[in-house]
mmCIF file of C-alpha atoms in Angstrom:
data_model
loop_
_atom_site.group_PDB
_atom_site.id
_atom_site.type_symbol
_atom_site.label_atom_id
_atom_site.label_comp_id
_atom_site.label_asym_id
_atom_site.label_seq_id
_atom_site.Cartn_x
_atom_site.Cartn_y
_atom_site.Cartn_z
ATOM 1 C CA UNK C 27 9.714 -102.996 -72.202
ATOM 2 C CA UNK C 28 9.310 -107.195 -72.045
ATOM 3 C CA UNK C 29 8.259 -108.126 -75.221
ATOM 4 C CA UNK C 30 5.434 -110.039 -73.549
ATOM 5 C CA UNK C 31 4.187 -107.560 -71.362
ATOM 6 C CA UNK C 32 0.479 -107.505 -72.406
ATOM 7 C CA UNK C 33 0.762 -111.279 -70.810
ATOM 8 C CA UNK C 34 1.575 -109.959 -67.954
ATOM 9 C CA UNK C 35 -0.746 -107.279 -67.516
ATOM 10 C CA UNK C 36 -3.375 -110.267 -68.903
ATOM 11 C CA UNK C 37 -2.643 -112.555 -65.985
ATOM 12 C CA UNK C 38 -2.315 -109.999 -63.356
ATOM 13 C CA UNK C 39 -6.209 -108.654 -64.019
ATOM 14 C CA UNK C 40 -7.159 -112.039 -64.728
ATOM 15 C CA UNK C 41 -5.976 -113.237 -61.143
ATOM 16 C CA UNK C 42 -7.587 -109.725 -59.624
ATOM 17 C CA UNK C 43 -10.992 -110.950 -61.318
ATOM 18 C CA UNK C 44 -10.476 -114.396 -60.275
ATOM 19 C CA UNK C 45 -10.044 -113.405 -56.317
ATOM 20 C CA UNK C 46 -12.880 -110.834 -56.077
ATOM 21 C CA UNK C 47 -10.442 -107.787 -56.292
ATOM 22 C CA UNK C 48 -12.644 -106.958 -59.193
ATOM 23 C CA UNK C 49 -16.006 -108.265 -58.790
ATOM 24 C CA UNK C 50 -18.114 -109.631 -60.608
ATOM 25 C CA UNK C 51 -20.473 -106.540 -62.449
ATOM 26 C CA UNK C 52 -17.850 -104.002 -61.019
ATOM 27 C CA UNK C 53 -15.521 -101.996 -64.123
ATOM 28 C CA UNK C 54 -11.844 -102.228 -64.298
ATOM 29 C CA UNK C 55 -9.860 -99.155 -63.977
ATOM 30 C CA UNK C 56 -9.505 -96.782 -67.147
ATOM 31 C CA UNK C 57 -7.118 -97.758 -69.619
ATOM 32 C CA UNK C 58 -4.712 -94.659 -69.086
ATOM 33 C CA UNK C 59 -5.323 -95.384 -65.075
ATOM 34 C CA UNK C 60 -3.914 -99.127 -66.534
ATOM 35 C CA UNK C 61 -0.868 -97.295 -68.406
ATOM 36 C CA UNK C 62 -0.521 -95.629 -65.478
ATOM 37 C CA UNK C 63 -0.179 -98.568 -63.051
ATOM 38 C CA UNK C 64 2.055 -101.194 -65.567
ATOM 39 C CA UNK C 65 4.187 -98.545 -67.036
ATOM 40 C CA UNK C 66 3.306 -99.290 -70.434
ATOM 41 C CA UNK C 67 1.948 -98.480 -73.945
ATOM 42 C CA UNK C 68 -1.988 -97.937 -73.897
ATOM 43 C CA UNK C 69 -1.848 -100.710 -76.874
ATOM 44 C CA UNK C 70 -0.152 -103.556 -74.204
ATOM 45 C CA UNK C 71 -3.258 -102.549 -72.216
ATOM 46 C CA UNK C 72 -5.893 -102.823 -74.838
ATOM 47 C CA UNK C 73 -4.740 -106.336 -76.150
ATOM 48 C CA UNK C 74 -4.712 -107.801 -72.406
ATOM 49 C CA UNK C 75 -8.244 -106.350 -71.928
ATOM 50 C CA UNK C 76 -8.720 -108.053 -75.809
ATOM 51 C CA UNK C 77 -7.736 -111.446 -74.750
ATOM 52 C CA UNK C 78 -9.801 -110.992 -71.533
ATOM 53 C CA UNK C 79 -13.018 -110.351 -73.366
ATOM 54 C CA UNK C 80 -12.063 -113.255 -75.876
ATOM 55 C CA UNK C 81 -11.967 -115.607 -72.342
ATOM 56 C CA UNK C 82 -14.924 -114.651 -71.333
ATOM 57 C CA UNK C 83 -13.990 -111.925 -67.860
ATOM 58 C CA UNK C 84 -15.160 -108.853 -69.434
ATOM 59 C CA UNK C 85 -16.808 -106.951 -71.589
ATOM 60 C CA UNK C 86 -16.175 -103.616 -72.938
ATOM 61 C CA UNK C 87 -19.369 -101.136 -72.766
ATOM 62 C CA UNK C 88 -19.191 -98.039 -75.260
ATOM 63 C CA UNK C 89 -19.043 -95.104 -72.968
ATOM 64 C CA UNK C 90 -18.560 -96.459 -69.501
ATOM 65 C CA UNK C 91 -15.755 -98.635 -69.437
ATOM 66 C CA UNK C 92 -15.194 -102.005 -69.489
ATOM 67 C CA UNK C 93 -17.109 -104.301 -67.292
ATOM 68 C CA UNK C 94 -16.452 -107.786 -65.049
ATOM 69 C CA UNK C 95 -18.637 -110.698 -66.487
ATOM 70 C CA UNK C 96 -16.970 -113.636 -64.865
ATOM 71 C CA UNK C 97 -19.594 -114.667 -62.581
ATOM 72 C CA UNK C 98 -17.907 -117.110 -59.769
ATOM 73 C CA UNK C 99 -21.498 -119.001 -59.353
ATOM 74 C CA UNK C 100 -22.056 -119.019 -62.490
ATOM 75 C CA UNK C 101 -18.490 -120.706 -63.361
ATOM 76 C CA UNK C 102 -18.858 -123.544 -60.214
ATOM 77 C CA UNK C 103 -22.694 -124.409 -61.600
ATOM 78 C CA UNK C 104 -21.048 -124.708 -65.024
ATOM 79 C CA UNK C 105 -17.795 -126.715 -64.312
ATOM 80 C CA UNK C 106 -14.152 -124.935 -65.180
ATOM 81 C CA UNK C 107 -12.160 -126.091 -68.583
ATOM 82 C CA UNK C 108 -9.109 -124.906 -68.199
ATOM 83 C CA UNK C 109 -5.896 -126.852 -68.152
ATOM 84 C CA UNK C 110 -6.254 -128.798 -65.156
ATOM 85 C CA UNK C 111 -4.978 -132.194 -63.510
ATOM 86 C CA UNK C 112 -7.505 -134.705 -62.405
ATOM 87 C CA UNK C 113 -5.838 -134.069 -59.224
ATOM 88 C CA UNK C 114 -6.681 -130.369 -59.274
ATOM 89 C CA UNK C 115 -10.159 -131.344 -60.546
ATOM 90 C CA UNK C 116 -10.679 -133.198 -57.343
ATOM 91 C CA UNK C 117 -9.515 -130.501 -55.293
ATOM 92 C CA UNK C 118 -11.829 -128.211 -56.817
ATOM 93 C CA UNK C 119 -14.927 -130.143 -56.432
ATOM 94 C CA UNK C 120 -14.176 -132.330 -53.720
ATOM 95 C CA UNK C 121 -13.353 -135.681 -54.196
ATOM 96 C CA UNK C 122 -11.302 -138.610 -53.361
ATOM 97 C CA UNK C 123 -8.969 -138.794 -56.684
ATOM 98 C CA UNK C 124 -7.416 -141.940 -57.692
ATOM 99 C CA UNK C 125 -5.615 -143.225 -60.545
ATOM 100 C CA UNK C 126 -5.016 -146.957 -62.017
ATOM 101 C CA UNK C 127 -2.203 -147.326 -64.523
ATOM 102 C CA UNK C 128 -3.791 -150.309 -66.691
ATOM 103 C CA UNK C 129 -1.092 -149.754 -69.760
ATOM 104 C CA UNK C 130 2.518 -148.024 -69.775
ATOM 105 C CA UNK C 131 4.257 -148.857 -73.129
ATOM 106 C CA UNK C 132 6.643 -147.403 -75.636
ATOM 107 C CA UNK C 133 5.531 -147.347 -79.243
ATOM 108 C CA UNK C 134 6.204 -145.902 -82.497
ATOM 109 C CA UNK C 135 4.111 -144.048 -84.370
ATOM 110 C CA UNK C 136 2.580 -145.739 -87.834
ATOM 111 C CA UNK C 137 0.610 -144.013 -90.320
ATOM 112 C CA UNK C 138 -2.792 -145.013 -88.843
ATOM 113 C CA UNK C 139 -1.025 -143.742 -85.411
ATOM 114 C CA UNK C 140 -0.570 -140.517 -86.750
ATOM 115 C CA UNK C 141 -3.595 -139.718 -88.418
ATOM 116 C CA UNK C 142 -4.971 -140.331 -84.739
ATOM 117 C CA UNK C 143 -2.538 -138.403 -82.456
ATOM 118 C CA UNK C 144 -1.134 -135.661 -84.809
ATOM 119 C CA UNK C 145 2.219 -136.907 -84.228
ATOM 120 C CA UNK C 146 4.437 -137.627 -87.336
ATOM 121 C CA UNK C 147 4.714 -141.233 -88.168
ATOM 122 C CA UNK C 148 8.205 -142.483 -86.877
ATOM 123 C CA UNK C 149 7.732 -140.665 -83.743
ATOM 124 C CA UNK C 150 9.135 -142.523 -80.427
ATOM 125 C CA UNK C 151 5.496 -142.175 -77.971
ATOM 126 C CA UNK C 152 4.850 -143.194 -74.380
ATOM 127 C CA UNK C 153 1.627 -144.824 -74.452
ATOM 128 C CA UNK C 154 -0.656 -145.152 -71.758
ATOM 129 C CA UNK C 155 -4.211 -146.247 -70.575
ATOM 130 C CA UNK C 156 -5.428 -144.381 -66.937
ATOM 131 C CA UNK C 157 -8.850 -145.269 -64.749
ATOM 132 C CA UNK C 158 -9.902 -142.337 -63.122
ATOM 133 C CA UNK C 159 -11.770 -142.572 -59.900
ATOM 134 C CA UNK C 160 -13.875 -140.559 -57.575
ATOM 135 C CA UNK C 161 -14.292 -141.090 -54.232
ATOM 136 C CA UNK C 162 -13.934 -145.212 -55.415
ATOM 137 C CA UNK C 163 -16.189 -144.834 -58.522
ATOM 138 C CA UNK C 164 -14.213 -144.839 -61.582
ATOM 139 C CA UNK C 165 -15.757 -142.539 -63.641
ATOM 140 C CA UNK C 166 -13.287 -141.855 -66.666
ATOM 141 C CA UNK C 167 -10.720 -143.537 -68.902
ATOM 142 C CA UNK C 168 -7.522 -141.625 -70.365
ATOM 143 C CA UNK C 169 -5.627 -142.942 -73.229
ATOM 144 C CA UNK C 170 -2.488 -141.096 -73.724
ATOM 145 C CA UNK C 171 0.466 -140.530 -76.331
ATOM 146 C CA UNK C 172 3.423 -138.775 -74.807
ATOM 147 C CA UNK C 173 6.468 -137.484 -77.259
ATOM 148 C CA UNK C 174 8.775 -139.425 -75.595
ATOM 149 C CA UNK C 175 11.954 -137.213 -76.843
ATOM 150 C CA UNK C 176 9.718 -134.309 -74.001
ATOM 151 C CA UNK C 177 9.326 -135.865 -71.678
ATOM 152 C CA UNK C 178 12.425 -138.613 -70.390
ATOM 153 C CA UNK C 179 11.869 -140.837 -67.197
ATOM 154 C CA UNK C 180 8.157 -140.981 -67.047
ATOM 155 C CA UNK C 181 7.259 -144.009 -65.026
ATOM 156 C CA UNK C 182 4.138 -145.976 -64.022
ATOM 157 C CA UNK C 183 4.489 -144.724 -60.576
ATOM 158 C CA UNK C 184 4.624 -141.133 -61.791
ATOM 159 C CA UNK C 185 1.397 -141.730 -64.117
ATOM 160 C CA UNK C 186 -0.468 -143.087 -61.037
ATOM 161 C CA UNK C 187 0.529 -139.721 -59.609
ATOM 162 C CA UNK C 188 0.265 -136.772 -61.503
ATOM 163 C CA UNK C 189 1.684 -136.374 -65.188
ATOM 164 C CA UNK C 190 1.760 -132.667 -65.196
ATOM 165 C CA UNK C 191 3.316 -132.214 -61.891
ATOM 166 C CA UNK C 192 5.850 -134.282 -63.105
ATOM 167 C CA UNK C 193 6.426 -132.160 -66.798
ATOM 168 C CA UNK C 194 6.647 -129.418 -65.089
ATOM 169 C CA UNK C 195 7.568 -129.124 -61.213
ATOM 170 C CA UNK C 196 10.543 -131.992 -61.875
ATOM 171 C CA UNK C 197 11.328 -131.187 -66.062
ATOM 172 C CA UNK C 198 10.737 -127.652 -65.688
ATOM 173 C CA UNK C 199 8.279 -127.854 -68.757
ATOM 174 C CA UNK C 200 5.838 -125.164 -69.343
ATOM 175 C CA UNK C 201 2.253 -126.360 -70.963
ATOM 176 C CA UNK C 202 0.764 -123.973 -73.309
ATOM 177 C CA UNK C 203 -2.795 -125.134 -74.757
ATOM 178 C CA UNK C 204 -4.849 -127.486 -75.883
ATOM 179 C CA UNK C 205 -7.057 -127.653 -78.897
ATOM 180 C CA UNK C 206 -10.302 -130.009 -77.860
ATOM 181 C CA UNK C 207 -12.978 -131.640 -79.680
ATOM 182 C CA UNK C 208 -15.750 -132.902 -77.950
ATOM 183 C CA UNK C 209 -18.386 -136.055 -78.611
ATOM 184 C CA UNK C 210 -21.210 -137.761 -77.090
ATOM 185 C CA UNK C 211 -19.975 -141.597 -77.983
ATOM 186 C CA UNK C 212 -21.778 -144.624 -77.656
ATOM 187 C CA UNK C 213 -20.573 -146.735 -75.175
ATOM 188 C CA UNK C 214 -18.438 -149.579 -76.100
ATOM 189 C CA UNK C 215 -17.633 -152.969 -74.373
ATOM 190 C CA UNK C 216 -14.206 -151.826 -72.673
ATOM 191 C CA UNK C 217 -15.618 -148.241 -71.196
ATOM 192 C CA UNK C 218 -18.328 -150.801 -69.810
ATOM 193 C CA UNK C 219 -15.787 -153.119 -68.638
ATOM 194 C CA UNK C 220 -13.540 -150.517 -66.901
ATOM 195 C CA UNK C 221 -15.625 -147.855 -66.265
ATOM 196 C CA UNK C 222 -19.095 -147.574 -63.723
ATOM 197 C CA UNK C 223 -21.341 -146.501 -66.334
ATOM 198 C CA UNK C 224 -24.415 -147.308 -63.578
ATOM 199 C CA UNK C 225 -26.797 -148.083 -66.696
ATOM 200 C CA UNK C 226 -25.408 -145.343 -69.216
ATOM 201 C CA UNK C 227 -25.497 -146.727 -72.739
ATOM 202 C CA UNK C 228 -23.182 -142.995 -73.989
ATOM 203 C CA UNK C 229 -19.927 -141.882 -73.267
ATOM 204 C CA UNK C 230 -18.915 -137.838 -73.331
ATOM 205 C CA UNK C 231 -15.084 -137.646 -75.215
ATOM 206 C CA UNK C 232 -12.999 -135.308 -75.318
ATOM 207 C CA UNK C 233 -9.669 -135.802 -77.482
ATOM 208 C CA UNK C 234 -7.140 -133.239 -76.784
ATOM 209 C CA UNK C 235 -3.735 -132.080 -78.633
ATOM 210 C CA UNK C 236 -1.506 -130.296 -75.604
ATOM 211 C CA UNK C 237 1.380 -128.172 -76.860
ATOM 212 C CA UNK C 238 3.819 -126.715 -74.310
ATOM 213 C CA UNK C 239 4.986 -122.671 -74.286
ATOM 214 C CA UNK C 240 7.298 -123.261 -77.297
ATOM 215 C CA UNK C 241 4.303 -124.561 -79.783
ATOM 216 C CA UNK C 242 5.577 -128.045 -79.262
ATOM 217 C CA UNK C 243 2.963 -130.938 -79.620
ATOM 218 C CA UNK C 244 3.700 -133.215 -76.571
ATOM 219 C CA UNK C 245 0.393 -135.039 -75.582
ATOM 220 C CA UNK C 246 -2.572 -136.592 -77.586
ATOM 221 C CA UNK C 247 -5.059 -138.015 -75.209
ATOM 222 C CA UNK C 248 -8.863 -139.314 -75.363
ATOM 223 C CA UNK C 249 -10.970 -138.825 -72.376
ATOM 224 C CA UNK C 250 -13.685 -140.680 -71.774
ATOM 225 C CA UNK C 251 -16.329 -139.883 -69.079
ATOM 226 C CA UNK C 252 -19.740 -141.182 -67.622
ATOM 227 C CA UNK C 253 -22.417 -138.797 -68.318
ATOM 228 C CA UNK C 254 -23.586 -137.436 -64.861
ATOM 229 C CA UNK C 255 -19.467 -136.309 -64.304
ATOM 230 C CA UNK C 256 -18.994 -134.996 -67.394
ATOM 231 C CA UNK C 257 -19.887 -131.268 -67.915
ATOM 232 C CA UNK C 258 -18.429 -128.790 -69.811
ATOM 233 C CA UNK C 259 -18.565 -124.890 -70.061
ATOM 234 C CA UNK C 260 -17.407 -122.530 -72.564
ATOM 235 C CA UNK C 261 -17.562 -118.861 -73.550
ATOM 236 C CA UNK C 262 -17.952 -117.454 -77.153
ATOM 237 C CA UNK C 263 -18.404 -114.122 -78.580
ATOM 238 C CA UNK C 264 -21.020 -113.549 -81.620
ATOM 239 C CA UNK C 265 -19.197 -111.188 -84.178
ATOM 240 C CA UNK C 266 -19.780 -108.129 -85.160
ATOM 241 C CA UNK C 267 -22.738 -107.130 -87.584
ATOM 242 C CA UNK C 268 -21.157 -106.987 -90.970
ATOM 243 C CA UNK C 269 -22.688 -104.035 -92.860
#
């Protein structure tokens, strides 16, 4: 049996929940009538149905099963944070996208550098500064540190594109996560220069390490967005009583 194979059963429910083959309030199938249909241990069935809870798509209920809580209004209202391009962001809402390279540079990574980024000092980086527009109002500012040693023949042109469709439909990278921390800033004098605040005196920020599948740090970057785009949705889980 694939060593993975609790991923598999994972994304394969996930995607049923995500395309109304499970509804939203409806139960999944039992767990042996899951061991049944993947061919696998009842354990492989109980982590994927772990991770789902931990995501926020279900919920187990003592005695009846476990139960769909993804609601698809709910999630649109909300905004979606998963790993997505600004290109599938537009899609998604419905937008005109655009992006303005205003800085492409290599650099190397000091100590202050590091500190920032998470990348060890000495490291070879692709640095670069993004506008983000909708539908011709720039609303965002990226600034970006790329391991350079990942990711070989990025280009300007490509940045004004689509950095991930690049990593991974031409280098055949897979991304993995990314660990976020999120501010309300003040406002400085650049994101005023650059960006149409329209009388906003605060920024939202969000500065995100991305790893790819093998655990590998290959992006640092600091989003910043005008309030009024910026939204952001999570799910957590309150533990247990403790006795």
């Amino acid at each position: 049996m694939p060593k993975a194979v609790f991923q598999q059963i994972y994304h394969d429910l996930k995607k049923k929940i995500e395309d109304g083959s499970y509804p939203y309030q409806s139960f999944l199938p039992s767990e042996a009538e899951l061991t049944q249909a993947y061919d696998c241990s009842r354990s492989s069935v109980r982590r994927a149905l772990s991770v789902l809870a931990t995501d926020g798509y279900v919920q187990s209920q003592q005695g009846k099963g476990v139960r769909v809580i993804r609601n698809p209004a709910l999630i649109d209202a909300s905004g979606y944070n998963g790993l997505e391009t600004f290109n599938e962001l537009a899609a998604r809402c419905g937008f005109e996208p655009a992006t303005h390279v205003l800085l492409f540079e290599e650099v190397e990574a000091d100590d202050a550098l590091a500190e920032i980024t998470g990348f060890a000092s000495g490291s070879k980086l692709t640095h670069i500064m993004r506008a983000r527009s909708a539908d011709g109002v720039v609303i965002s500012t990226d600034e970006s540190f790329y391991l350079s040693d990942e990711v070989p023949g990025l280009a300007p042109e490509i940045v004004a594109n689509s950095v991930y469709a690049y990593l991974e439909g031409t280098l055949g990278m897979k991304i993995g996560t990314s660990k976020r921390t999120i501010t309300i800033d003040a406002a400085t004098a650049y994101d005023e220069q650059v960006m149409d605040l329209d009388g906003f005196n605060a920024v939202g920020v969000m500065r995100s390490h991305t790893f790819d599948a093998d655990g590998v740090m290959i992006e640092y970057t600091e989003s910043r967005q005008r309030p009024g785009f910026f939204s952001y949705h999570e799910t957590v889980i309150r533990p247990s009583a403790q006795a």
